[in-house]
Short mmCIF file of C-alpha atoms in Angstrom, two decimals:
data_model
loop_
_atom_site.label_atom_id
_atom_site.label_comp_id
_atom_site.label_asym_id
_atom_site.label_seq_id
_atom_site.Cartn_x
_atom_site.Cartn_y
_atom_site.Cartn_z
CA MET A 1 -4.66 20.78 25.40
CA PRO A 2 -1.57 18.69 24.54
CA GLU A 3 -1.91 15.26 22.19
CA PRO A 4 -2.11 12.25 23.57
CA SER A 5 1.26 10.50 24.15
CA THR A 6 1.59 7.12 22.47
CA GLY A 7 4.03 5.77 23.97
CA GLY A 8 7.28 7.59 22.74
CA ARG A 9 9.96 8.60 25.55
CA PRO A 10 8.31 11.88 26.92
CA ALA A 11 9.94 14.90 25.65
CA THR A 12 11.63 17.16 28.59
CA ALA A 13 12.25 20.30 26.05
CA THR A 14 10.79 21.69 22.93
CA PRO A 15 12.83 20.28 20.18
CA PRO A 16 14.58 22.98 17.67
CA ASP A 17 13.19 22.24 14.45
CA GLY A 18 9.51 22.72 13.50
CA ASP A 19 8.70 18.60 12.39
CA ALA A 20 10.90 17.68 15.42
CA ALA A 21 8.39 19.58 17.79
CA ARG A 22 5.44 18.60 16.14
CA LEU A 23 6.24 15.19 16.71
CA SER A 24 7.26 15.64 20.42
CA ALA A 25 3.44 17.06 20.60
CA LEU A 26 2.13 13.78 18.93
CA GLY A 27 3.93 12.03 22.05
CA TYR A 28 7.20 10.74 20.26
CA GLU A 29 10.98 11.28 20.27
CA GLN A 30 12.20 11.89 16.68
CA GLU A 31 14.55 8.81 16.39
CA LEU A 32 14.83 8.47 12.53
CA ARG A 33 16.58 10.09 10.38
CA ARG A 34 14.47 12.94 8.77
CA SER A 35 15.89 13.59 5.59
CA LEU A 36 13.43 12.69 2.74
CA GLY A 37 12.14 16.19 0.70
CA VAL A 38 8.88 15.48 -1.05
CA LEU A 39 10.42 13.92 -4.08
CA GLY A 40 11.96 11.26 -1.97
CA ASN A 41 8.52 11.08 -0.26
CA ILE A 42 6.82 10.64 -3.55
CA ALA A 43 9.48 8.44 -4.72
CA MET A 44 8.80 5.94 -2.04
CA GLY A 45 4.66 6.14 -2.99
CA PHE A 46 5.61 5.85 -6.81
CA ALA A 47 8.09 2.71 -6.04
CA VAL A 48 5.21 0.77 -3.96
CA VAL A 49 2.14 1.27 -6.28
CA SER A 50 4.67 0.80 -9.16
CA PRO A 51 3.25 0.60 -13.21
CA VAL A 52 5.44 -2.15 -13.95
CA VAL A 53 4.52 -4.25 -10.69
CA ALA A 54 0.87 -3.13 -11.05
CA LEU A 55 0.63 -3.92 -14.61
CA TYR A 56 2.15 -7.00 -14.80
CA ALA A 57 0.06 -8.23 -12.10
CA VAL A 58 -3.09 -7.32 -13.32
CA SER A 59 -2.47 -7.21 -17.52
CA MET A 60 -2.72 -10.49 -18.61
CA VAL A 61 -5.29 -11.56 -16.12
CA GLY A 62 -7.80 -8.57 -16.95
CA THR A 63 -8.28 -9.22 -20.56
CA THR A 64 -8.38 -12.95 -20.11
CA ILE A 65 -11.73 -11.70 -18.17
CA ALA A 66 -13.13 -9.21 -20.25
CA GLY A 67 -11.01 -8.82 -23.20
CA PRO A 68 -9.48 -5.53 -24.26
CA ALA A 69 -12.08 -3.76 -22.67
CA TRP A 70 -10.84 -4.34 -19.02
CA VAL A 71 -9.01 -1.19 -19.88
CA TRP A 72 -12.33 0.66 -18.70
CA ALA A 73 -11.95 -0.81 -14.97
CA LEU A 74 -8.33 1.51 -14.38
CA PRO A 75 -9.88 5.08 -14.63
CA VAL A 76 -12.78 3.57 -12.66
CA VAL A 77 -10.66 2.29 -9.59
CA LEU A 78 -8.23 4.96 -10.00
CA LEU A 79 -11.33 7.70 -9.47
CA GLY A 80 -12.24 5.66 -6.32
CA GLN A 81 -8.67 5.32 -4.78
CA CYS A 82 -8.40 9.26 -5.53
CA LEU A 83 -11.27 9.67 -3.16
CA VAL A 84 -9.33 7.39 -0.19
CA VAL A 85 -6.49 9.57 -1.29
CA ASN A 86 -8.90 12.75 -0.38
CA VAL A 87 -9.65 11.30 3.14
CA TYR A 88 -6.23 10.60 3.85
CA SER A 89 -4.69 13.72 3.31
CA GLU A 90 -6.63 15.55 5.65
CA LEU A 91 -5.19 12.51 7.98
CA ALA A 92 -1.63 12.79 6.95
CA SER A 93 -2.14 16.55 7.41
CA GLN A 94 -2.73 16.56 10.93
CA TRP A 95 -1.19 13.58 12.11
CA PRO A 96 1.86 12.92 10.15
CA LEU A 97 2.90 9.79 11.75
CA ALA A 98 4.57 6.40 10.58
CA GLY A 99 1.59 3.36 10.95
CA GLY A 100 -1.11 6.03 9.34
CA PRO A 101 -4.11 3.12 9.86
CA TYR A 102 -3.00 2.21 13.47
CA GLN A 103 -2.29 6.07 14.49
CA TRP A 104 -5.31 7.63 12.86
CA GLY A 105 -7.72 5.25 13.75
CA ARG A 106 -6.88 5.27 17.84
CA ARG A 107 -7.38 8.77 17.81
CA LEU A 108 -10.82 8.85 15.63
CA LEU A 109 -12.55 5.53 17.48
CA GLY A 110 -10.32 5.05 20.16
CA PRO A 111 -7.64 2.38 20.85
CA SER A 112 -9.33 -0.88 20.24
CA PHE A 113 -10.10 0.23 16.47
CA GLY A 114 -7.34 2.41 15.94
CA TRP A 115 -5.25 -1.40 16.99
CA MET A 116 -7.21 -3.38 14.98
CA SER A 117 -6.65 -1.23 11.87
CA GLY A 118 -3.33 -0.86 12.49
CA TRP A 119 -2.98 -5.07 12.74
CA VAL A 120 -4.94 -5.61 9.80
CA TRP A 121 -3.08 -2.99 7.54
CA GLN A 122 0.47 -4.56 8.67
CA PHE A 123 -0.03 -8.19 7.90
CA ALA A 124 -1.67 -6.94 4.53
CA VAL A 125 1.71 -4.71 3.84
CA MET A 126 4.15 -8.02 5.06
CA PHE A 127 2.34 -10.55 2.98
CA GLY A 128 2.24 -7.75 0.00
CA ASN A 129 6.03 -8.16 0.39
CA THR A 130 6.14 -11.62 -0.19
CA THR A 131 3.83 -11.29 -3.01
CA VAL A 132 5.66 -8.36 -4.90
CA ALA A 133 9.04 -10.64 -4.08
CA TYR A 134 7.47 -13.83 -5.14
CA LEU A 135 6.70 -12.40 -8.66
CA ALA A 136 10.30 -10.82 -8.87
CA ALA A 137 12.05 -13.92 -8.78
CA PRO A 138 10.82 -15.22 -12.05
CA TRP A 139 12.70 -12.03 -14.06
CA VAL A 140 15.74 -13.53 -12.27
CA PHE A 141 15.42 -16.72 -14.04
CA ALA A 142 14.45 -15.12 -17.33
CA LEU A 143 17.26 -12.85 -17.07
CA ALA A 144 19.60 -15.99 -16.60
CA GLY A 145 17.63 -18.11 -19.20
CA VAL A 146 16.56 -20.45 -16.78
CA THR A 147 13.39 -22.69 -16.14
CA PRO A 148 13.30 -22.28 -12.40
CA THR A 149 11.34 -25.06 -10.09
CA PRO A 150 9.22 -24.17 -7.15
CA ALA A 151 11.82 -24.60 -4.64
CA ALA A 152 14.12 -22.18 -6.80
CA MET A 153 11.69 -20.04 -7.40
CA VAL A 154 11.14 -19.53 -3.22
CA ALA A 155 14.42 -19.70 -2.83
CA VAL A 156 15.37 -16.54 -4.64
CA ALA A 157 12.19 -14.71 -3.54
CA ALA A 158 13.51 -15.15 0.25
CA ALA A 159 16.95 -13.68 -1.02
CA ILE A 160 15.50 -10.81 -2.70
CA LEU A 161 13.34 -10.36 0.74
CA LEU A 162 16.65 -10.59 2.61
CA GLY A 163 18.52 -8.21 0.39
CA CYS A 164 16.15 -5.03 0.67
CA MET A 165 16.20 -5.67 4.24
CA LEU A 166 19.92 -5.32 3.96
CA VAL A 167 19.40 -1.80 1.90
CA ASN A 168 16.91 -0.67 4.45
CA ALA A 169 18.88 -1.23 7.29
CA PHE A 170 21.85 1.12 5.93
CA GLY A 171 18.72 3.94 6.41
CA ILE A 172 16.30 6.02 4.51
CA ARG A 173 18.80 7.84 2.45
CA ILE A 174 20.11 4.77 0.82
CA LEU A 175 16.91 3.48 0.43
CA SER A 176 16.19 6.67 -1.29
CA LEU A 177 19.05 6.31 -3.72
CA PHE A 178 18.12 2.53 -4.52
CA VAL A 179 14.25 3.54 -4.80
CA SER A 180 15.37 6.53 -7.28
CA LEU A 181 17.13 4.39 -9.74
CA GLY A 182 14.49 1.92 -9.48
CA ILE A 183 12.09 5.03 -10.68
CA ALA A 184 14.52 5.61 -13.54
CA ALA A 185 14.33 1.68 -14.78
CA GLU A 186 10.40 2.18 -14.26
CA ALA A 187 10.44 5.85 -16.75
CA VAL A 188 12.52 3.96 -19.30
CA ALA A 189 10.35 0.59 -19.07
CA SER A 190 6.74 1.97 -18.99
CA VAL A 191 6.78 5.68 -19.99
CA LEU A 192 9.31 5.37 -22.85
CA VAL A 193 8.02 2.13 -24.08
CA GLY A 194 4.64 3.02 -23.59
CA PHE A 195 4.36 6.09 -25.98
CA SER A 196 6.89 4.06 -28.55
CA LEU A 197 4.26 1.29 -28.75
CA LEU A 198 1.28 3.51 -28.62
CA LEU A 199 2.79 5.76 -30.93
CA PHE A 200 4.93 3.33 -33.71
CA PHE A 201 3.96 -0.09 -33.50
CA ARG A 202 -0.19 -0.12 -33.02
CA LYS A 203 -1.27 -3.24 -34.87
CA HIS A 204 -5.19 -2.12 -33.93
CA GLY A 205 -7.70 0.50 -33.85
CA PHE A 206 -8.89 2.27 -30.73
CA SER A 207 -12.40 0.31 -31.27
CA LEU A 208 -10.32 -2.42 -29.77
CA PHE A 209 -11.39 -1.19 -26.69
CA THR A 210 -15.66 -1.77 -27.26
CA GLU A 211 -14.69 -5.77 -27.79
CA THR A 212 -14.54 -8.24 -24.94
CA LEU A 213 -13.76 -11.11 -27.81
CA GLY A 214 -15.70 -13.61 -25.79
CA ALA A 215 -13.60 -13.39 -22.69
CA GLU A 216 -17.05 -12.45 -20.86
CA GLN A 217 -18.06 -16.60 -21.65
CA LEU A 218 -15.82 -17.36 -18.39
CA SER A 219 -18.56 -15.61 -16.44
CA GLY A 220 -21.32 -17.28 -17.76
CA GLY A 221 -21.96 -15.14 -20.54
CA SER A 222 -22.56 -11.71 -18.27
CA THR A 223 -20.43 -8.63 -19.18
CA VAL A 224 -21.57 -7.35 -15.91
CA SER A 225 -20.07 -9.82 -14.20
CA ALA A 226 -16.71 -9.99 -15.61
CA PHE A 227 -16.51 -6.12 -15.26
CA LEU A 228 -16.96 -6.54 -11.70
CA ALA A 229 -14.23 -9.56 -11.90
CA VAL A 230 -12.09 -6.65 -13.53
CA LEU A 231 -12.67 -4.25 -10.72
CA ALA A 232 -11.87 -6.46 -8.03
CA VAL A 233 -8.39 -7.47 -10.18
CA ALA A 234 -7.73 -3.83 -11.15
CA GLY A 235 -7.89 -2.74 -7.30
CA TRP A 236 -4.31 -4.53 -6.96
CA GLY A 237 -2.46 -1.69 -9.37
CA PHE A 238 -3.66 0.78 -7.28
CA ILE A 239 -2.21 0.28 -4.11
CA GLY A 240 0.85 1.26 -1.94
CA PHE A 241 0.76 5.01 -1.99
CA ASP A 242 -0.13 4.99 1.34
CA ALA A 243 3.79 4.23 1.58
CA CYS A 244 4.07 8.17 1.90
CA VAL A 245 2.37 7.80 5.22
CA SER A 246 5.06 4.98 6.39
CA THR A 247 7.77 7.63 5.85
CA ALA A 248 5.71 10.31 7.34
CA GLU A 249 8.52 10.60 10.06
CA GLU A 250 11.42 10.25 7.79
CA THR A 251 9.81 13.57 5.43
CA LYS A 252 10.58 17.29 6.27
CA ASP A 253 7.43 19.73 6.25
CA ALA A 254 5.55 16.39 6.47
CA GLY A 255 2.13 17.78 7.58
CA ARG A 256 2.45 19.86 4.11
CA GLN A 257 4.47 17.22 1.71
CA VAL A 258 2.99 13.62 2.86
CA PRO A 259 -0.45 14.35 1.06
CA ARG A 260 0.98 16.30 -1.75
CA ALA A 261 3.20 13.02 -2.69
CA MET A 262 0.09 10.78 -2.17
CA TRP A 263 -1.52 12.90 -4.94
CA TRP A 264 1.74 12.75 -6.97
CA ALA A 265 2.24 8.99 -6.81
CA LEU A 266 -1.20 7.79 -7.37
CA LEU A 267 -1.92 10.30 -10.16
CA SER A 268 1.43 9.63 -11.99
CA VAL A 269 1.22 5.84 -11.56
CA GLY A 270 -2.57 5.83 -12.75
CA THR A 271 -1.78 7.99 -15.84
CA VAL A 272 1.27 5.63 -16.84
CA VAL A 273 -0.23 2.45 -16.03
CA ILE A 274 -3.69 3.21 -18.34
CA LEU A 275 -1.06 4.42 -20.55
CA ASN A 276 0.72 1.31 -20.96
CA ALA A 277 -2.43 -0.80 -20.86
CA MET A 278 -3.89 0.50 -24.13
CA ALA A 279 -0.60 0.77 -25.28
CA VAL A 280 0.16 -3.10 -24.92
CA ALA A 281 -3.41 -4.28 -25.68
CA LEU A 282 -2.92 -2.07 -29.19
CA ALA A 283 0.56 -3.08 -30.34
CA HIS A 284 -0.11 -6.58 -29.37
CA PRO A 285 -0.50 -8.85 -32.25
CA ASP A 286 -3.12 -11.47 -31.05
CA PRO A 287 -4.97 -10.16 -28.43
CA ALA A 288 -7.22 -13.58 -29.14
CA ALA A 289 -4.80 -15.53 -27.56
CA VAL A 290 -4.12 -13.79 -24.26
CA VAL A 291 -8.43 -14.16 -24.09
CA ALA A 292 -7.40 -18.04 -25.08
CA GLY A 293 -5.00 -18.40 -22.19
CA ARG A 294 -2.35 -19.14 -25.13
CA ASP A 295 -0.14 -16.02 -24.45
CA LEU A 296 0.54 -15.52 -20.47
CA ASP A 297 2.79 -12.63 -20.85
CA PRO A 298 1.18 -10.32 -23.20
CA VAL A 299 3.10 -7.12 -22.13
CA THR A 300 6.68 -8.86 -22.97
CA THR A 301 5.08 -10.10 -26.17
CA ALA A 302 3.99 -6.71 -26.97
CA VAL A 303 7.82 -4.77 -26.33
CA VAL A 304 9.28 -8.11 -28.28
CA THR A 305 7.51 -7.82 -31.39
CA SER A 306 7.68 -4.63 -31.37
CA PHE A 307 11.24 -3.94 -30.89
CA GLY A 308 12.65 -6.99 -32.04
CA SER A 309 14.48 -10.17 -30.02
CA TRP A 310 17.48 -7.84 -28.87
CA SER A 311 15.38 -6.24 -26.72
CA ASP A 312 14.25 -9.10 -24.71
CA LYS A 313 17.09 -9.12 -21.86
CA PRO A 314 17.33 -5.41 -21.65
CA PHE A 315 13.22 -4.96 -20.90
CA VAL A 316 13.56 -8.19 -18.28
CA LEU A 317 16.86 -6.49 -16.69
CA VAL A 318 14.78 -2.85 -16.57
CA VAL A 319 11.73 -4.95 -15.18
CA LEU A 320 12.84 -6.42 -12.53
CA ILE A 321 14.58 -3.46 -11.50
CA GLY A 322 11.46 -1.90 -11.17
CA PHE A 323 10.30 -4.95 -8.87
CA LEU A 324 13.25 -4.93 -6.83
CA ALA A 325 12.51 -1.07 -6.53
CA CYS A 326 9.34 -1.80 -5.22
CA ALA A 327 10.04 -4.83 -2.76
CA MET A 328 12.67 -2.41 -1.32
CA ALA A 329 10.15 0.97 -0.58
CA SER A 330 7.67 -1.64 -0.02
CA GLN A 331 9.43 -3.47 2.69
CA GLY A 332 10.77 -0.35 4.44
CA GLY A 333 6.99 0.83 4.88
CA ALA A 334 6.30 -2.55 6.68
CA ALA A 335 9.46 -2.40 8.95
CA ARG A 336 8.47 1.41 9.59
CA GLY A 337 4.58 0.21 10.49
CA VAL A 338 5.52 -2.50 12.72
CA TYR A 339 7.99 0.20 14.30
CA SER A 340 4.52 2.50 15.21
CA LEU A 341 3.19 -0.23 17.17
CA ALA A 342 6.44 -1.17 18.68
CA ARG A 343 6.89 2.06 20.34
CA ASP A 344 3.67 2.12 21.80
CA GLY A 345 4.40 -1.59 23.44
CA VAL A 346 1.51 -3.00 21.36
CA PHE A 347 3.09 -5.44 18.83
CA PRO A 348 4.10 -8.87 20.23
CA PHE A 349 8.02 -9.23 21.31
CA SER A 350 8.05 -4.69 21.07
CA ASP A 351 11.36 -4.46 23.07
CA ARG A 352 12.80 -6.32 20.48
CA VAL A 353 10.74 -4.77 17.44
CA ARG A 354 10.89 -1.06 18.48
CA ARG A 355 14.35 -1.35 18.18
CA VAL A 356 16.42 1.76 15.88
CA ASN A 357 20.05 1.34 14.65
CA ARG A 358 23.07 3.55 14.61
CA ARG A 359 21.98 4.77 11.35
CA GLN A 360 18.44 5.16 12.38
CA ALA A 361 16.39 2.60 10.69
CA PRO A 362 14.01 0.82 12.02
CA ILE A 363 15.95 -2.53 12.27
CA GLY A 364 13.37 -4.38 14.71
CA GLY A 365 10.79 -3.84 12.44
CA LEU A 366 12.77 -5.07 9.44
CA VAL A 367 13.57 -8.22 10.84
CA ALA A 368 10.31 -8.57 12.04
CA SER A 369 8.11 -7.97 8.55
CA THR A 370 10.53 -10.31 7.06
CA ALA A 371 10.04 -12.77 8.73
CA VAL A 372 6.76 -12.65 8.62
CA SER A 373 6.71 -11.96 4.62
CA CYS A 374 9.60 -15.12 4.10
CA SER A 375 7.41 -17.32 6.01
CA ALA A 376 4.41 -16.83 4.01
CA LEU A 377 7.01 -17.79 0.95
CA LEU A 378 6.37 -21.81 1.85
CA LEU A 379 3.01 -21.11 -0.18
CA GLY A 380 5.25 -20.65 -3.24
CA LEU A 381 6.59 -24.44 -2.94
CA ASN A 382 2.84 -25.24 -4.55
CA ALA A 383 2.94 -23.66 -7.38
CA THR A 384 -0.37 -22.78 -7.64
CA ALA A 385 -1.03 -21.39 -3.72
CA ILE A 386 0.73 -18.58 -4.77
CA GLY A 387 -2.71 -17.29 -5.89
CA SER A 388 -3.89 -17.39 -2.51
CA LEU A 389 -1.56 -14.87 -0.99
CA ILE A 390 -2.30 -12.61 -4.17
CA ALA A 391 -5.99 -12.94 -3.45
CA PHE A 392 -5.27 -11.97 0.29
CA GLY A 393 -3.02 -9.33 -0.26
CA THR A 394 -5.56 -7.41 -2.60
CA ALA A 395 -8.39 -7.82 0.03
CA ALA A 396 -6.23 -7.16 3.02
CA THR A 397 -5.12 -3.87 1.77
CA PHE A 398 -8.29 -2.50 0.63
CA LEU A 399 -9.98 -3.11 4.29
CA PRO A 400 -7.82 -1.29 6.24
CA PHE A 401 -8.85 1.74 3.56
CA PHE A 402 -12.31 1.13 4.75
CA LEU A 403 -11.77 0.95 8.12
CA VAL A 404 -9.32 4.54 7.79
CA SER A 405 -12.31 5.57 5.45
CA LEU A 406 -14.88 4.67 8.44
CA ALA A 407 -13.62 6.00 11.26
CA ALA A 408 -12.68 9.34 9.46
CA LEU A 409 -16.52 9.91 8.76
CA ILE A 410 -18.46 8.44 11.89
CA ALA A 411 -15.68 10.83 13.94
CA ARG A 412 -16.99 14.04 11.17
CA LEU A 413 -20.71 13.21 12.12
CA ARG A 414 -19.91 12.66 16.09
CA GLY A 415 -18.46 16.03 15.95
CA THR A 416 -15.65 14.87 17.49
CA TRP A 417 -12.78 15.10 14.59
CA VAL A 418 -12.75 18.68 12.65
CA PRO A 419 -9.80 18.23 10.34
CA SER A 420 -7.30 20.70 11.66
CA GLY A 421 -3.91 20.12 9.57
CA HIS A 422 -2.98 21.93 6.65
CA ILE A 423 -5.67 20.26 4.35
CA ARG A 424 -9.38 21.25 5.53
CA LEU A 425 -11.94 20.47 2.74
CA GLY A 426 -14.88 21.21 5.04
CA ARG A 427 -18.41 20.13 3.86
CA LYS A 428 -16.84 19.05 0.39
CA GLY A 429 -14.49 16.61 2.62
CA THR A 430 -17.87 15.15 4.61
CA PHE A 431 -18.99 14.22 0.91
CA LEU A 432 -16.37 12.64 -0.11
CA ASN A 433 -15.62 10.87 2.89
CA VAL A 434 -18.95 9.50 2.29
CA LEU A 435 -18.10 8.36 -1.27
CA ALA A 436 -14.67 6.79 -0.54
CA VAL A 437 -16.35 4.43 2.56
CA LEU A 438 -19.10 3.57 -0.49
CA TRP A 439 -16.40 2.86 -2.74
CA THR A 440 -14.03 0.93 -0.29
CA ALA A 441 -16.62 -1.25 0.98
CA PHE A 442 -17.83 -2.19 -2.27
CA GLU A 443 -14.10 -3.13 -3.56
CA VAL A 444 -13.41 -4.83 0.16
CA ALA A 445 -16.51 -7.01 -1.17
CA ASP A 446 -16.00 -7.52 -4.51
CA VAL A 447 -12.33 -8.64 -4.26
CA CYS A 448 -13.00 -11.21 -1.40
CA TRP A 449 -16.43 -12.41 -3.31
CA PRO A 450 -15.41 -15.91 -4.32
CA ARG A 451 -14.25 -16.46 -8.76
CA ALA A 452 -13.14 -19.79 -9.42
CA ILE A 453 -12.17 -17.65 -12.82
CA LEU A 454 -9.27 -15.49 -10.72
CA ALA A 455 -8.00 -19.01 -9.48
CA PRO A 456 -6.06 -21.38 -11.50
CA PRO A 457 -7.93 -24.43 -13.05
CA GLY A 458 -8.57 -27.06 -10.89
CA ALA A 459 -7.49 -25.08 -8.07
CA PRO A 460 -9.07 -26.18 -4.49
CA TRP A 461 -12.02 -24.51 -2.46
CA TYR A 462 -9.96 -22.70 -0.35
CA GLN A 463 -7.72 -21.13 -2.88
CA ILE A 464 -10.88 -19.62 -4.06
CA TRP A 465 -11.96 -18.19 -0.89
CA ALA A 466 -8.49 -16.96 -0.14
CA GLY A 467 -9.66 -13.47 0.05
CA LEU A 468 -12.44 -13.80 2.66
CA LEU A 469 -10.27 -16.75 4.67
CA GLY A 470 -7.26 -14.64 5.07
CA THR A 471 -8.67 -11.82 5.95
CA GLY A 472 -10.85 -13.57 8.53
CA VAL A 473 -7.75 -15.39 9.76
CA VAL A 474 -6.17 -12.04 10.09
CA LEU A 475 -8.78 -10.56 11.64
CA THR A 476 -9.91 -13.14 13.94
CA ALA A 477 -6.11 -13.24 15.41
CA GLY A 478 -6.06 -9.42 15.99
CA LEU A 479 -9.13 -10.05 18.18
CA LEU A 480 -7.89 -13.03 20.12
CA TYR A 481 -4.68 -10.52 20.63
CA LEU A 482 -7.30 -7.60 22.01
CA LEU A 483 -9.23 -10.18 24.21
CA VAL A 484 -6.05 -11.83 26.01
CA ARG A 485 -2.70 -9.58 25.65
CA ARG A 486 -5.72 -6.26 25.90
CA PRO A 487 -2.95 -3.51 24.24
CA GLN A 488 -5.87 -1.17 24.39
CA GLU A 489 -5.22 -0.69 27.57
CA LYS A 490 -1.70 0.17 27.64
CA LEU A 491 -3.11 2.58 25.19
CA ARG A 492 -5.81 4.10 27.59
CA ALA A 493 -3.29 4.43 30.45
CA LEU A 494 -0.70 6.11 28.23
CA GLU A 495 -3.35 8.73 27.18
CA SER A 496 -4.36 8.78 30.64
CA GLN A 497 -0.84 9.93 31.92
CA ALA A 498 -0.67 12.29 29.04
CA ALA A 499 -4.11 14.08 29.74
CA ARG A 500 -3.04 14.56 33.61
CA PRO A 501 -3.03 18.25 34.38
CA ASP A 502 1.12 18.48 35.04
CA ALA A 503 1.59 17.45 31.40
CA ASN A 504 3.54 19.83 29.56
CA PRO A 505 1.18 21.86 27.17
CA ASP A 506 4.69 23.47 25.69
CA THR A 507 5.24 20.86 23.42
CA GLU A 508 2.30 21.83 20.99
CA PRO A 509 3.79 24.29 18.40
CA ASP A 510 0.27 25.23 17.07
CA ALA A 511 -2.18 26.73 19.11
CA ASP A 512 -4.93 26.91 17.56
CA PRO A 513 -7.77 25.55 19.62
CA ASP A 514 -9.64 24.09 17.12
CA ALA A 515 -6.82 21.82 16.13
CA ASP A 516 -6.45 20.97 19.98
CA ARG A 517 -9.97 19.89 19.91
CA SER A 518 -9.81 17.87 17.35
CA ALA A 519 -7.05 15.73 18.36
CA GLU A 520 -8.33 14.40 21.05
CA PRO A 521 -9.15 10.64 21.04
CA ALA A 522 -12.92 10.17 20.52
CA ALA A 523 -14.86 7.90 22.26
CA GLY A 524 -15.10 4.89 20.33
CA LEU A 525 -14.74 1.07 20.30
CA SER A 526 -13.46 -0.21 23.59
#
């Protein structure tokens, strides 16, 4: 039985190459330029996870909450995310499609579940782009030596998003080039500086990582509560590897290379983040000042005091390049996710959003995702409100991880999905899938848990509850869209059309009957 069509234009003949043939078997034409090798795909994931962005986002907060001992949260979160990558690898191997959570969810548990997974993931990525652009803006002003106003921060962040859209509009090759330059900057800012701090500029012994320096007092004196809060914060540092999936339809031999790229991106960034977190703590002249809130930028403090004042501007430039590469790659992933939904006609204004330009870039998705990301920047006009966006972005990103892992586990246990791609983990895969569901469920709850210590002093209640409120708003909007617009009915109609006896069976390059059976959409939530 052929794979169910998902809304792409029907193929009239088997395409000449294997990747296009596989895509045709999944119901789509090759509209995007397939030019990325495995290194290019790794670069996309590496840039979005981004050790520079990850470390700057969590280092100060983690140290304030749990002192130098906060670094122990990093390997715990990395191990948990490895469980997620196990599940994603089996899915990407079998269905190497842009818009992974949407495409996989609807094949595993049906159209409604898949559409909701894609909806939540899409808004998480778009608002994540807002956060990255907003966090990049201060480095522009630092490079110029100017103190920004909230309005100026928003204006520069919007300019960053528009500039990234322009780069993406020139196609995957130009995007890959810019991302590669960003990764080179990351190598300087992360690997070289990290090893230098660790080997030549240590001011403390490794016993420092057994100390909290009294930071647990913010959590009522409980080190357990402090560590749970740090696990929520550290989650931001290990998301984004799914950007490798977003460019699956532009990657050669995607079924094999995308899973490899996800592993390389996550493990390499994870190693660099842990290395640099330790190096910064050991080289910092006064960790107690970070715990007390007197040093709001411990990374720069450690670098400048170690290398000298001459390193200030070059370091700022390198960090800014890393942020820009992250923003470009993340925006590219968001655009491809929107494109994946729109080409099936199940996203608002699909006819316009699904458009691809002459450079084979998803220009409609780029415009739509950039518009949403820019609109969310209005929160930045209130200097403290952006914290709400950061909290929501982390929570909303882990929710699709949970939904995908849960869908895969349910389909396995029902027997409606047997992995049939290049990666088949068998019983071990089921066990790891169970652990992935438990991990992501814990992290969603942990990130959404309202904590005053993760918000600025005197923050309003809605900022403290931002993770839960934000995900609740996106879920509610998605449910209303399902009830009113009923995109799931369109997907069912497309699948029924593809399952007709006159459907062309010759478009499937793999005659493995197990692969065919497991590719059929399971009966699920409707």
